[in-house]
Structures are given as structure tokens and as C-alpha cells.
PDB file of C-alpha atoms in Angstrom:
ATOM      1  CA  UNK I   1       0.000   0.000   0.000  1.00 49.00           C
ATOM      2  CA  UNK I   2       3.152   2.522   0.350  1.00 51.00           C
ATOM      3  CA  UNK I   3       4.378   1.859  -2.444  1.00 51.00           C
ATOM      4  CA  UNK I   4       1.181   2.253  -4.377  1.00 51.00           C
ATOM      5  CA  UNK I   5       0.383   5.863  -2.802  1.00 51.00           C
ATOM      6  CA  UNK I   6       4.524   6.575  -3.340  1.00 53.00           C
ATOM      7  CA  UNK I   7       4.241   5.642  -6.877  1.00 53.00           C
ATOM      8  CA  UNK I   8       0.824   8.070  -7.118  1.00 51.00           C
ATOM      9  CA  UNK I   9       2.232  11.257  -5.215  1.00 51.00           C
ATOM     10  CA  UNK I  10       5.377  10.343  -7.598  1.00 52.00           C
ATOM     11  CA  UNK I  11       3.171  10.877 -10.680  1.00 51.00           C
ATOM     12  CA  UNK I  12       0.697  13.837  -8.853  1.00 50.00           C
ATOM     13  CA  UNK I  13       4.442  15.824  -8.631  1.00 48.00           C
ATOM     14  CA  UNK I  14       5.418  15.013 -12.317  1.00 48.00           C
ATOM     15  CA  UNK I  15       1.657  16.260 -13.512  1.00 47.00           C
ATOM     16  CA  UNK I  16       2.675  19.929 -12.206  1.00 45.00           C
ATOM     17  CA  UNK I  17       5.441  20.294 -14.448  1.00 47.00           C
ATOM     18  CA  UNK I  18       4.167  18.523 -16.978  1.00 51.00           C
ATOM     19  CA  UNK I  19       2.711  21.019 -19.536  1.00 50.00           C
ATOM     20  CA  UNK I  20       5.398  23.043 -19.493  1.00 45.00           C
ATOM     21  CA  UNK I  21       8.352  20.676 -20.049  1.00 52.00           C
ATOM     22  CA  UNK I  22       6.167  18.981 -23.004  1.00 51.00           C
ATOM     23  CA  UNK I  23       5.822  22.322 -24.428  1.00 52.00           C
ATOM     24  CA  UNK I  24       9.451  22.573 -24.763  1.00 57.00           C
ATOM     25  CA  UNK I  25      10.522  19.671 -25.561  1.00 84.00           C
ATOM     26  CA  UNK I  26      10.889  17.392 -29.108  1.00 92.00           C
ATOM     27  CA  UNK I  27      11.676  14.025 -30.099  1.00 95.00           C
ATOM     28  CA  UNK I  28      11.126  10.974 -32.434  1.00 97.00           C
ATOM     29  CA  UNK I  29      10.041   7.711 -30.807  1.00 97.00           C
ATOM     30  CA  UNK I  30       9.673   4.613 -33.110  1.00 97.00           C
ATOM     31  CA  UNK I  31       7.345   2.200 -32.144  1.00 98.00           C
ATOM     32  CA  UNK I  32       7.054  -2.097 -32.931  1.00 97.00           C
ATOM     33  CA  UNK I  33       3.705  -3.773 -32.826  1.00 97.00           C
ATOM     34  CA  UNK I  34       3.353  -7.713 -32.609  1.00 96.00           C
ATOM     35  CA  UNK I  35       0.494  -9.697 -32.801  1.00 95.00           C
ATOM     36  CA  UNK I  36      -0.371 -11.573 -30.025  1.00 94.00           C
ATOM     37  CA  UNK I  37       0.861 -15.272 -29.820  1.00 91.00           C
ATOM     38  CA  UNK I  38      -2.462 -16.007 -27.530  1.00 92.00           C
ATOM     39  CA  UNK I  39      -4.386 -13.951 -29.936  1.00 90.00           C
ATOM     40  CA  UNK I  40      -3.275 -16.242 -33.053  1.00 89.00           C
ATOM     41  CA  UNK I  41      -3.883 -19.268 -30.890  1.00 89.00           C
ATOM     42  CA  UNK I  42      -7.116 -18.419 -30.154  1.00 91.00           C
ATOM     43  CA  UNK I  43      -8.340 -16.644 -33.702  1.00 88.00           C
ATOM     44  CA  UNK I  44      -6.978 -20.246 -35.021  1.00 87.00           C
ATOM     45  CA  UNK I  45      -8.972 -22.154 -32.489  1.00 88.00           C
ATOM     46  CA  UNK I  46     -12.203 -20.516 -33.308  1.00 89.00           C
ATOM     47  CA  UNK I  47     -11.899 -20.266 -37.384  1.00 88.00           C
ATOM     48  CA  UNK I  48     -11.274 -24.648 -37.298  1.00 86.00           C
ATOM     49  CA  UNK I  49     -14.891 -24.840 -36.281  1.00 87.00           C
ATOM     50  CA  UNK I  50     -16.240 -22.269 -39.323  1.00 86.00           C
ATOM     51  CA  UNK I  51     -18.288 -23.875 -42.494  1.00 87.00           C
ATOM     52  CA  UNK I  52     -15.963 -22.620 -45.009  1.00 85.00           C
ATOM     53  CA  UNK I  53     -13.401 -24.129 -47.633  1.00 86.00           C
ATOM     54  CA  UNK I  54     -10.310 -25.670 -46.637  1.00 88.00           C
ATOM     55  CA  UNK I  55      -8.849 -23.859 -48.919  1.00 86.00           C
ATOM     56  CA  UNK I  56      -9.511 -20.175 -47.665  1.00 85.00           C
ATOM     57  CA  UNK I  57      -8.691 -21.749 -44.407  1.00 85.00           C
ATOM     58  CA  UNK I  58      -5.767 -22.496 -45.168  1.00 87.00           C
ATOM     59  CA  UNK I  59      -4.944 -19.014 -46.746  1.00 85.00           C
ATOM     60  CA  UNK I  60      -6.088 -17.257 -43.601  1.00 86.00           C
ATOM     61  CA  UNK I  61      -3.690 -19.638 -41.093  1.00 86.00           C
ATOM     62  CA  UNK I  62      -0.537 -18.906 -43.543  1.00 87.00           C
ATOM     63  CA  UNK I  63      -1.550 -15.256 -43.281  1.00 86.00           C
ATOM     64  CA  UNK I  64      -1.388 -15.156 -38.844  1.00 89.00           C
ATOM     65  CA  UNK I  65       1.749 -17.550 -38.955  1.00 87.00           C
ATOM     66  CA  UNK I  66       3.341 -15.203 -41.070  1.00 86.00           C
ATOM     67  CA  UNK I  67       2.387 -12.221 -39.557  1.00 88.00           C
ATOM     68  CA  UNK I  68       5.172  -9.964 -39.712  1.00 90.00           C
ATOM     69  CA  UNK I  69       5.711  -6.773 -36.983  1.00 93.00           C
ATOM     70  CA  UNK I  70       4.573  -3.356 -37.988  1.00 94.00           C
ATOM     71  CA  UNK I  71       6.574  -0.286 -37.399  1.00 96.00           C
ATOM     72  CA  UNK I  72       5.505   3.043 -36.390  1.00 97.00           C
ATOM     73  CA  UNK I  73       7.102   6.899 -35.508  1.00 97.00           C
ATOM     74  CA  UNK I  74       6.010   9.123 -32.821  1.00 98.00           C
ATOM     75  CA  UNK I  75       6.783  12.799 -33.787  1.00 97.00           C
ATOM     76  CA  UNK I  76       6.151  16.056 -31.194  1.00 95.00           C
ATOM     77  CA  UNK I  77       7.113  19.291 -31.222  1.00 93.00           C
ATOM     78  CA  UNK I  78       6.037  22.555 -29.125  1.00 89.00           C
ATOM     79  CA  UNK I  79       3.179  20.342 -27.574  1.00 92.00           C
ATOM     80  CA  UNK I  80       1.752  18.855 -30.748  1.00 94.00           C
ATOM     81  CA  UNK I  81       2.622  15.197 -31.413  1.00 96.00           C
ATOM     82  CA  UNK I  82       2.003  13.303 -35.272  1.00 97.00           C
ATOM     83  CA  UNK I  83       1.817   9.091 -34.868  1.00 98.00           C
ATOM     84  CA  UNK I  84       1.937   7.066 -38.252  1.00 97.00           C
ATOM     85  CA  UNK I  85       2.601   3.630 -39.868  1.00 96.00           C
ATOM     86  CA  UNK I  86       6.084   3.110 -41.155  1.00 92.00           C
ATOM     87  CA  UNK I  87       5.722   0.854 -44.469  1.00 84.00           C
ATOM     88  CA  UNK I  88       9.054   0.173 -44.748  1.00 69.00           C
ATOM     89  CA  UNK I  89       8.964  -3.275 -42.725  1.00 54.00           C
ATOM     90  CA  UNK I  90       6.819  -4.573 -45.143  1.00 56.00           C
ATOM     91  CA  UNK I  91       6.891  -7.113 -47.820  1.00 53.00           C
ATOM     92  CA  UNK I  92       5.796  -6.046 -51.601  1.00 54.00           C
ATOM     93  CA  UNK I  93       5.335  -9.622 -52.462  1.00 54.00           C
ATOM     94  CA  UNK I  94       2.393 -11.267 -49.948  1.00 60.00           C
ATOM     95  CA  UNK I  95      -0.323  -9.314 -48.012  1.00 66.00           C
ATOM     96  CA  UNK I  96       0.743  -9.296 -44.583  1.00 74.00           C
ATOM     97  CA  UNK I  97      -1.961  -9.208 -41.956  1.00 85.00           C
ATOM     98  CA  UNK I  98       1.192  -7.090 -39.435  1.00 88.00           C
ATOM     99  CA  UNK I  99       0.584  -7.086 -35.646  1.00 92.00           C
ATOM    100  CA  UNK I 100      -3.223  -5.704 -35.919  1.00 92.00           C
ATOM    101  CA  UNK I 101      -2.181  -2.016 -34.411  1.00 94.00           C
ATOM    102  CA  UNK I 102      -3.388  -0.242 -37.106  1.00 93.00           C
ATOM    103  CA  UNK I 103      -2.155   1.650 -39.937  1.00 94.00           C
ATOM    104  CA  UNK I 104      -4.123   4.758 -39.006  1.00 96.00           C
ATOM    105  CA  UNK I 105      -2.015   7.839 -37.958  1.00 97.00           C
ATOM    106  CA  UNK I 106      -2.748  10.694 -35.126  1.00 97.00           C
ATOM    107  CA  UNK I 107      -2.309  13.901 -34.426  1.00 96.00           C
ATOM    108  CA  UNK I 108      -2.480  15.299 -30.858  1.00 95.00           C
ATOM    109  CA  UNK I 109      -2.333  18.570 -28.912  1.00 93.00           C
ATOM    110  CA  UNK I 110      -1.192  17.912 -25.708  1.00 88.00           C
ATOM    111  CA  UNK I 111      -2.002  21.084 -23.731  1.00 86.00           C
ATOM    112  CA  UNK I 112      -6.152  20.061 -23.997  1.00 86.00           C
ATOM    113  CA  UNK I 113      -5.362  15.876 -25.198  1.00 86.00           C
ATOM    114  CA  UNK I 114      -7.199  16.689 -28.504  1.00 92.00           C
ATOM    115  CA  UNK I 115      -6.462  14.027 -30.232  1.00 95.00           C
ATOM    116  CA  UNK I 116      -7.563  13.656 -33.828  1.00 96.00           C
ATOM    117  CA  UNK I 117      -7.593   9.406 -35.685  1.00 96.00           C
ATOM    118  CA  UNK I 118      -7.030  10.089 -39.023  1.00 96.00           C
ATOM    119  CA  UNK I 119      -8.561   7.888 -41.713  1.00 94.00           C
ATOM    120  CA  UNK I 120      -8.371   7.205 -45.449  1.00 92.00           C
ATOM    121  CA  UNK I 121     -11.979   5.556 -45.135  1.00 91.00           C
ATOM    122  CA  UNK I 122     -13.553   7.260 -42.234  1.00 92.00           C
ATOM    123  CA  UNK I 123     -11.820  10.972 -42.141  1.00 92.00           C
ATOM    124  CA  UNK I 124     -10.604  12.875 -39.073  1.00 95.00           C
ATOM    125  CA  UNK I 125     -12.496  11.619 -36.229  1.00 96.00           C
ATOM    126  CA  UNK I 126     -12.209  13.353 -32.164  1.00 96.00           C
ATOM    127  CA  UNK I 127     -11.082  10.564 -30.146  1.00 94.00           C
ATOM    128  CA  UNK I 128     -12.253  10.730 -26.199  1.00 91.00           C
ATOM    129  CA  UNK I 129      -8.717  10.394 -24.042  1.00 93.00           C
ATOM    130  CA  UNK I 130      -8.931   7.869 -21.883  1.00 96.00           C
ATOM    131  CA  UNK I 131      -9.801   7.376 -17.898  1.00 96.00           C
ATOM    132  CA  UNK I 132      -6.107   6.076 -16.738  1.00 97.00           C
ATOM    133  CA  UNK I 133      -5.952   4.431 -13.425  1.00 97.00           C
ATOM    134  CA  UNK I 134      -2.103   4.512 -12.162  1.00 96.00           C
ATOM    135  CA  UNK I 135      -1.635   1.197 -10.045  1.00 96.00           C
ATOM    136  CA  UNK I 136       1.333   0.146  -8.236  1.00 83.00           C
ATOM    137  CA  UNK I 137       2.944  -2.064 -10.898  1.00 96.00           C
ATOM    138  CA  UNK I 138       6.315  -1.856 -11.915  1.00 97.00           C
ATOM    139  CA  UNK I 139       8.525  -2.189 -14.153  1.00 97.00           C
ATOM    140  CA  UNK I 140      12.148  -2.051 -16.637  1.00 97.00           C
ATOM    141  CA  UNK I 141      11.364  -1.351 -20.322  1.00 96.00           C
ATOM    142  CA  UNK I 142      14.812  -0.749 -22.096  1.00 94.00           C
ATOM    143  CA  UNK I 143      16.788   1.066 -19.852  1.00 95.00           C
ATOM    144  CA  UNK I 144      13.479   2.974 -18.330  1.00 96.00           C
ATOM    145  CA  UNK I 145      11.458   2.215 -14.861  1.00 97.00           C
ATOM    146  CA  UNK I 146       8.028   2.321 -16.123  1.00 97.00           C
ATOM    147  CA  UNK I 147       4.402   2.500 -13.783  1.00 97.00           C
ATOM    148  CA  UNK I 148       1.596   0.794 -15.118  1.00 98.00           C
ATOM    149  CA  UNK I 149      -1.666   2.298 -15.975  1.00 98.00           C
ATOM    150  CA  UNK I 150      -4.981   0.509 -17.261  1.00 98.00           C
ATOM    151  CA  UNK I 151      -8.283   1.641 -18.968  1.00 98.00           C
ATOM    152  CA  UNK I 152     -10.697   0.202 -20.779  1.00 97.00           C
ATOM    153  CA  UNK I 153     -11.386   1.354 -24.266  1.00 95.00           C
ATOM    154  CA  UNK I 154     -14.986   1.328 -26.221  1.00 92.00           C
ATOM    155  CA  UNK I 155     -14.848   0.136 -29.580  1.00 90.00           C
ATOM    156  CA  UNK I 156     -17.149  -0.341 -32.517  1.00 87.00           C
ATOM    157  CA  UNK I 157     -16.999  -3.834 -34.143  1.00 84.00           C
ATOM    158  CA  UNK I 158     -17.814  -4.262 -38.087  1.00 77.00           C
ATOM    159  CA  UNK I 159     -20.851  -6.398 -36.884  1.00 80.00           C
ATOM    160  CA  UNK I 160     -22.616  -3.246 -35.152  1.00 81.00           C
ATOM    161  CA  UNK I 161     -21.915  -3.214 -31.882  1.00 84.00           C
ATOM    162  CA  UNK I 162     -20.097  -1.994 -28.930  1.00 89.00           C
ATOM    163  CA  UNK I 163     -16.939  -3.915 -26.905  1.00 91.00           C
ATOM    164  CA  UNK I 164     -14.652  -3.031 -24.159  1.00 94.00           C
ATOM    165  CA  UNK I 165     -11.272  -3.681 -24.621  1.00 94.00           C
ATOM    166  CA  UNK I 166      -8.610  -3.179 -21.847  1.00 96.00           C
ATOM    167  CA  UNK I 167      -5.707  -1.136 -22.248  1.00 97.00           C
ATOM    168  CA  UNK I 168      -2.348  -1.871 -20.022  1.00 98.00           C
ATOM    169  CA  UNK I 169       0.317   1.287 -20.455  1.00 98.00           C
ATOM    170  CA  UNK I 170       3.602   0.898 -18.932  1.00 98.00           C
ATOM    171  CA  UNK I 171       4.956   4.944 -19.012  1.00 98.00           C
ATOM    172  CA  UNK I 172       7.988   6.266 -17.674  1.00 97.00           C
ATOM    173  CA  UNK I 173       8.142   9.123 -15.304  1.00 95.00           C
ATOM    174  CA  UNK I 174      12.092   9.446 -16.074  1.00 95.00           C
ATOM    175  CA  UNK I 175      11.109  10.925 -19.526  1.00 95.00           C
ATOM    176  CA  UNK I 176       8.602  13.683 -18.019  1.00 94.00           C
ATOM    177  CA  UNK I 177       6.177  13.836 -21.551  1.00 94.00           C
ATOM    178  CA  UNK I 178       2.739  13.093 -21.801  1.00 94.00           C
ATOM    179  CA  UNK I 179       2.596  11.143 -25.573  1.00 96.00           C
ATOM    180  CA  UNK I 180       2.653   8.006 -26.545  1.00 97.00           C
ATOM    181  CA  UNK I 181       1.721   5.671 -29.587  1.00 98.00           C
ATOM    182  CA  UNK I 182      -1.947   5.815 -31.498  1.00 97.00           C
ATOM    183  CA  UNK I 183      -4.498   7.579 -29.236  1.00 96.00           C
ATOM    184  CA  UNK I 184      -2.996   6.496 -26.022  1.00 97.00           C
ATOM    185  CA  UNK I 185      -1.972   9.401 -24.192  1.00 95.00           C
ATOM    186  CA  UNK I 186      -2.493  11.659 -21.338  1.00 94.00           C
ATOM    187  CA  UNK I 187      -0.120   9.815 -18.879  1.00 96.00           C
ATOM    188  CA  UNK I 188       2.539  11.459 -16.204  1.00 95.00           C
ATOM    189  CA  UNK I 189       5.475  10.082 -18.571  1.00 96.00           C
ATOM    190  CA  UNK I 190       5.832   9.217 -21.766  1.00 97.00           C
ATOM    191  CA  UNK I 191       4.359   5.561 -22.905  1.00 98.00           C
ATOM    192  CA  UNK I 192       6.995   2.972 -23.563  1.00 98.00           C
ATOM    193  CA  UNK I 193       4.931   0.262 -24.118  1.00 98.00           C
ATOM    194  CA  UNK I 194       1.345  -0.804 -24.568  1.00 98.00           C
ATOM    195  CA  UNK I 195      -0.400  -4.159 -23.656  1.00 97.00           C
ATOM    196  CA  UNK I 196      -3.483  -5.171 -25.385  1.00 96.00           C
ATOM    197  CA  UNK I 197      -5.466  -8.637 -26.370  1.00 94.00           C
ATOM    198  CA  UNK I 198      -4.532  -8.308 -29.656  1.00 94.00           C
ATOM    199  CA  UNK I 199      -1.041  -7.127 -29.863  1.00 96.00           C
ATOM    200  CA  UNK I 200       1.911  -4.949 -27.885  1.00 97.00           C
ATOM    201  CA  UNK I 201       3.630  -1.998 -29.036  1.00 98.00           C
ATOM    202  CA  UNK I 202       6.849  -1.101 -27.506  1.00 98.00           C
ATOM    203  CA  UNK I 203       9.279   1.692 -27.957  1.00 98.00           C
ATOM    204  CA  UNK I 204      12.656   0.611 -29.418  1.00 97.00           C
ATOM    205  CA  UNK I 205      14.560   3.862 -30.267  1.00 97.00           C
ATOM    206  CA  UNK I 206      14.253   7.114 -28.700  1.00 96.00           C
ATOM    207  CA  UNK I 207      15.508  10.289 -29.734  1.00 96.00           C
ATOM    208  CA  UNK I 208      14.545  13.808 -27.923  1.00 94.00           C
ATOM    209  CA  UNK I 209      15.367  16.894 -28.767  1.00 87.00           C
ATOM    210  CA  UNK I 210      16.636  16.200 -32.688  1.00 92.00           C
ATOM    211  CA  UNK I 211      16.818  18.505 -35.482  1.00 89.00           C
ATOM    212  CA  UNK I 212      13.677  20.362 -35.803  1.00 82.00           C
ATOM    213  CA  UNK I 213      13.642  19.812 -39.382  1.00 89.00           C
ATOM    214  CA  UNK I 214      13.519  15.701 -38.702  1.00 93.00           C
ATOM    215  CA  UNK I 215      10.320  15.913 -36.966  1.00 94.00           C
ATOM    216  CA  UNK I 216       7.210  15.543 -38.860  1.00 92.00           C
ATOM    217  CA  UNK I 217       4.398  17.437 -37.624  1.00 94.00           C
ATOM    218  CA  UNK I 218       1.087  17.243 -39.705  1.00 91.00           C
ATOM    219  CA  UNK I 219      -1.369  19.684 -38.699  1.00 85.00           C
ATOM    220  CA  UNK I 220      -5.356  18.939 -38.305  1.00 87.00           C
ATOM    221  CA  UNK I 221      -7.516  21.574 -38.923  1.00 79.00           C
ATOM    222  CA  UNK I 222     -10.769  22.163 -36.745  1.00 78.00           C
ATOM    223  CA  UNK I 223     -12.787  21.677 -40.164  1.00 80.00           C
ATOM    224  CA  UNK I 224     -14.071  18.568 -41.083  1.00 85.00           C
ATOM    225  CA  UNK I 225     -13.592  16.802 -38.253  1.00 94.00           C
ATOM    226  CA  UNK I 226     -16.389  14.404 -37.016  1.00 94.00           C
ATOM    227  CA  UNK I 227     -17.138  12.336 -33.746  1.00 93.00           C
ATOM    228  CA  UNK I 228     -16.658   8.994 -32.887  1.00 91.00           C
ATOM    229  CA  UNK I 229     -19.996   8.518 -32.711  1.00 92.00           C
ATOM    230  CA  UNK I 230     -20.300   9.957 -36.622  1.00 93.00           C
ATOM    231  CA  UNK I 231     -17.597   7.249 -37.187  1.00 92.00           C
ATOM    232  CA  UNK I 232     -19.262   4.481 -36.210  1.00 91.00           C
ATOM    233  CA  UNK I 233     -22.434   5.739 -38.266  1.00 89.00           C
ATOM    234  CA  UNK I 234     -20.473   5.687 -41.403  1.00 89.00           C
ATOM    235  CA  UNK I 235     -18.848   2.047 -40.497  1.00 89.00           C
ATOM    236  CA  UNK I 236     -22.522   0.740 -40.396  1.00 87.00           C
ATOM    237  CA  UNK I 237     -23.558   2.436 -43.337  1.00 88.00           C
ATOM    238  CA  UNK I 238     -20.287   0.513 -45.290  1.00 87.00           C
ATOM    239  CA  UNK I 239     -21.504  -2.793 -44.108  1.00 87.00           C
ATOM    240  CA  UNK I 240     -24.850  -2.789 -44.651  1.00 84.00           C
ATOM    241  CA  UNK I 241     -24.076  -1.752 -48.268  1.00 84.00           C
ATOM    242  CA  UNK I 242     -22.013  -4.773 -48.797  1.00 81.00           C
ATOM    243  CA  UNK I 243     -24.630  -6.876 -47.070  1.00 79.00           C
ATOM    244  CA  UNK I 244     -26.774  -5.981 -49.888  1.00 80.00           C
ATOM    245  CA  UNK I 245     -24.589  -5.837 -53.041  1.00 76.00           C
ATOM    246  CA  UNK I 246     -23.804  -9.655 -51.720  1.00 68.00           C
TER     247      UNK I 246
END
């Protein structure tokens, strides 16, 4: 119990200073995603018992034993952070199904956590940031003492409807910057790595305070910019219209 509240006053200190030091600060963080080996397993498990041909079976098991990481950059700048998909770990040959992290990139102000998914399909959609509870976990991630923090995220499935999914961070108060990879943000540290059913991302190279002109910083606009809610609206309207052209 004193370590938990040590590890919380710990974090309550770092909040104070927080803003400002992420306002001054830069860097370039690159990311690795892997899918889940229990994910796989299970996926696997559950698409032996479908009524469908062997065949396409077969194709879809080659495709998750395959699965190859997926890379990713973390840019900020003057309190403004730009996430994206690095393409260059993949193959131009075969399809490659990657660690299921998404290929979606965000942008995110860090003095109010607006934080901005943007997507080819969907558009620029508001994320909500997420309700982080610190606990008194620790631990070493590279060369970094992390603290965990968990939430649970809502999500829209293609099948129309809602699902929690929990979210394990593991952030670093050593590195005293609020950003981390996709939408995940908001924490007393930056995020090193993050733990969910599907897959982990983990930082592997970090590099603050580089050139300015290295970073990458692309600006959102307040126009055209819809909700989550919007978002899920136009997912249902895309599979109801395949549902019928079938």
C-alpha cells in the first residue's frame, strides 16, 4: 500500500510540471507492434470450427503464422505530437496481416489531449482520451522504470456493436512527456509500451530533442472533423451496403 500511494504522489508531482516541459521539448520515438501469440492461438482455435473451404482456411492460417511486426514513428514538437505507420517493414510480395495495431495515424495537442484518428476511409475523427488508473505495478522497459496504468477502451466492431477492450500502459516518469503511440496518451510520462489482447507496441529507439527539421508534424484543422460517434455511423452504413450488393 506505500508503495502504491509513493508511486501516485510520484506521478501527482510530475503532472505539475508537466505542460510546461512537453511544451518545450521534441523528439522521435519509433514504435514495434506484434500480434499476439495467444491472440493467433485463439483466432486459429475458433476459425477450425467455421463452415468454409479448406482452402480459404488455409490461406487465412498462412496469413497469422506469417504475420510480420509493424513499425511506427512518434513525432512532437512545441506540444503537438504526429503518430503514423512506417511501411518500410513490409513485404511487396504477400499481403501481410502485421501485428493488428493499425495503420491509421494521429495527431495530438497535448495542452487540452485533442487528439484527432485520421482515416483514409472514415476521415478525421475526435477521439475521447482515456480514464487512466495509475496502479502500483512496476517495471524495466529498455533502460526505463516504467508504472503501469490501465483503462478500458470502447470500440465499434464491423458487426454493429459496442466492446470493451482493456488497455495496459507501462509509461515512464524518467522521460517527463505526456505522448505516446496511437491515441494512447495523457499519462505522467511518456508511454513505452502498450499491452493489449490483440497485440503490444513497444518503444525501441528514442531520440529527444533532434533537429527540428527531422520531426514531422502534420497539422489537423478544426474543419471537417467528425465524432466517434459519426464514425461508427459511417462504419454501419459501409456494411450494410455490402450486405446488400452480396
Amino acid at each position: 500500500m506505500k508503495t502504491t500511494t509513493k508511486l501516485i504522489l510520484t506521478c501527482l508531482c510530475t503532472i505539475l510540471s508537466l505542460n510546461l516541459f512537453s511544451q518545450e521539448s521534441s523528439g522521435i520515438i519509433h514504435y514495434t507492434a506484434t500480434i499476439n501469440k495467444t491472440h493467433v492461438d485463439n483466432f486459429l482455435a475458433e476459425l477450425k470450427q467455421k463452415d468454409m473451404p479448406m482452402k480459404i482456411k488455409q490461406g487465412v492460417v498462412e496469413m497469422y503464422m506469417n504475420a510480420t511486426p509493424d513499425e511506427y514513428i512518434l513525432n512532437f514538437l512545441k506540444g503537438e505530437s504526429f503518430y503514423y505507420h512506417n511501411p518500410s517493414l513490409e513485404s511487396e510480395e504477400n499481403y501481410n496481416i502485421g501485428s493488428k495495431a493499425g495503420k491509421n495515424s494521429y495527431y495530438t495537442k497535448i495542452s487540452n489531449l485533442r487528439i484527432i484518428e485520421i482515416s483514409p476511409t472514415l476521415g478525421n475523427i475526435a477521439q475521447n482520451p482515456l480514464n487512466w488508473q495509475i496502479t502500483g505495478k512496476s517495471k524495466i522497459v529498455g533502460k526505463y522504470k516504467c508504472i503501469q496504468a490501465v483503462a478500458t477502451e470502447k470500440l465499434y466492431s464491423r458487426q454493429g456493436h459496442y466492446y470493451d477492450r482493456k488497455i495496459i500502459a507501462w509509461f515512464t516518469p524518467e522521460i517527463p512527456l505526456s505522448y505516446g503511440p496511437k491515441n494512447y496518451n495523457g499519462l505522467p510520462g511518456l508511454i513505452l509500451e502498450i499491452e493489449r489482447d490483440e497485440f503490444k507496441i513497444k518503444a525501441t529507439k528514442i531520440n529527444l530533442n533532434p533537429k527540428p527539421n527531422s520531426i514531422i508534424i502534420k497539422k489537423i484543422s478544426d474543419k471537417n472533423i467528425i465524432s466517434q460517434e459519426e464514425a461508427n455511423g459511417r462504419i454501419k452504413e459501409i456494411m450494410d451496403d455490402r450486405k446488400r450488393s452480396r
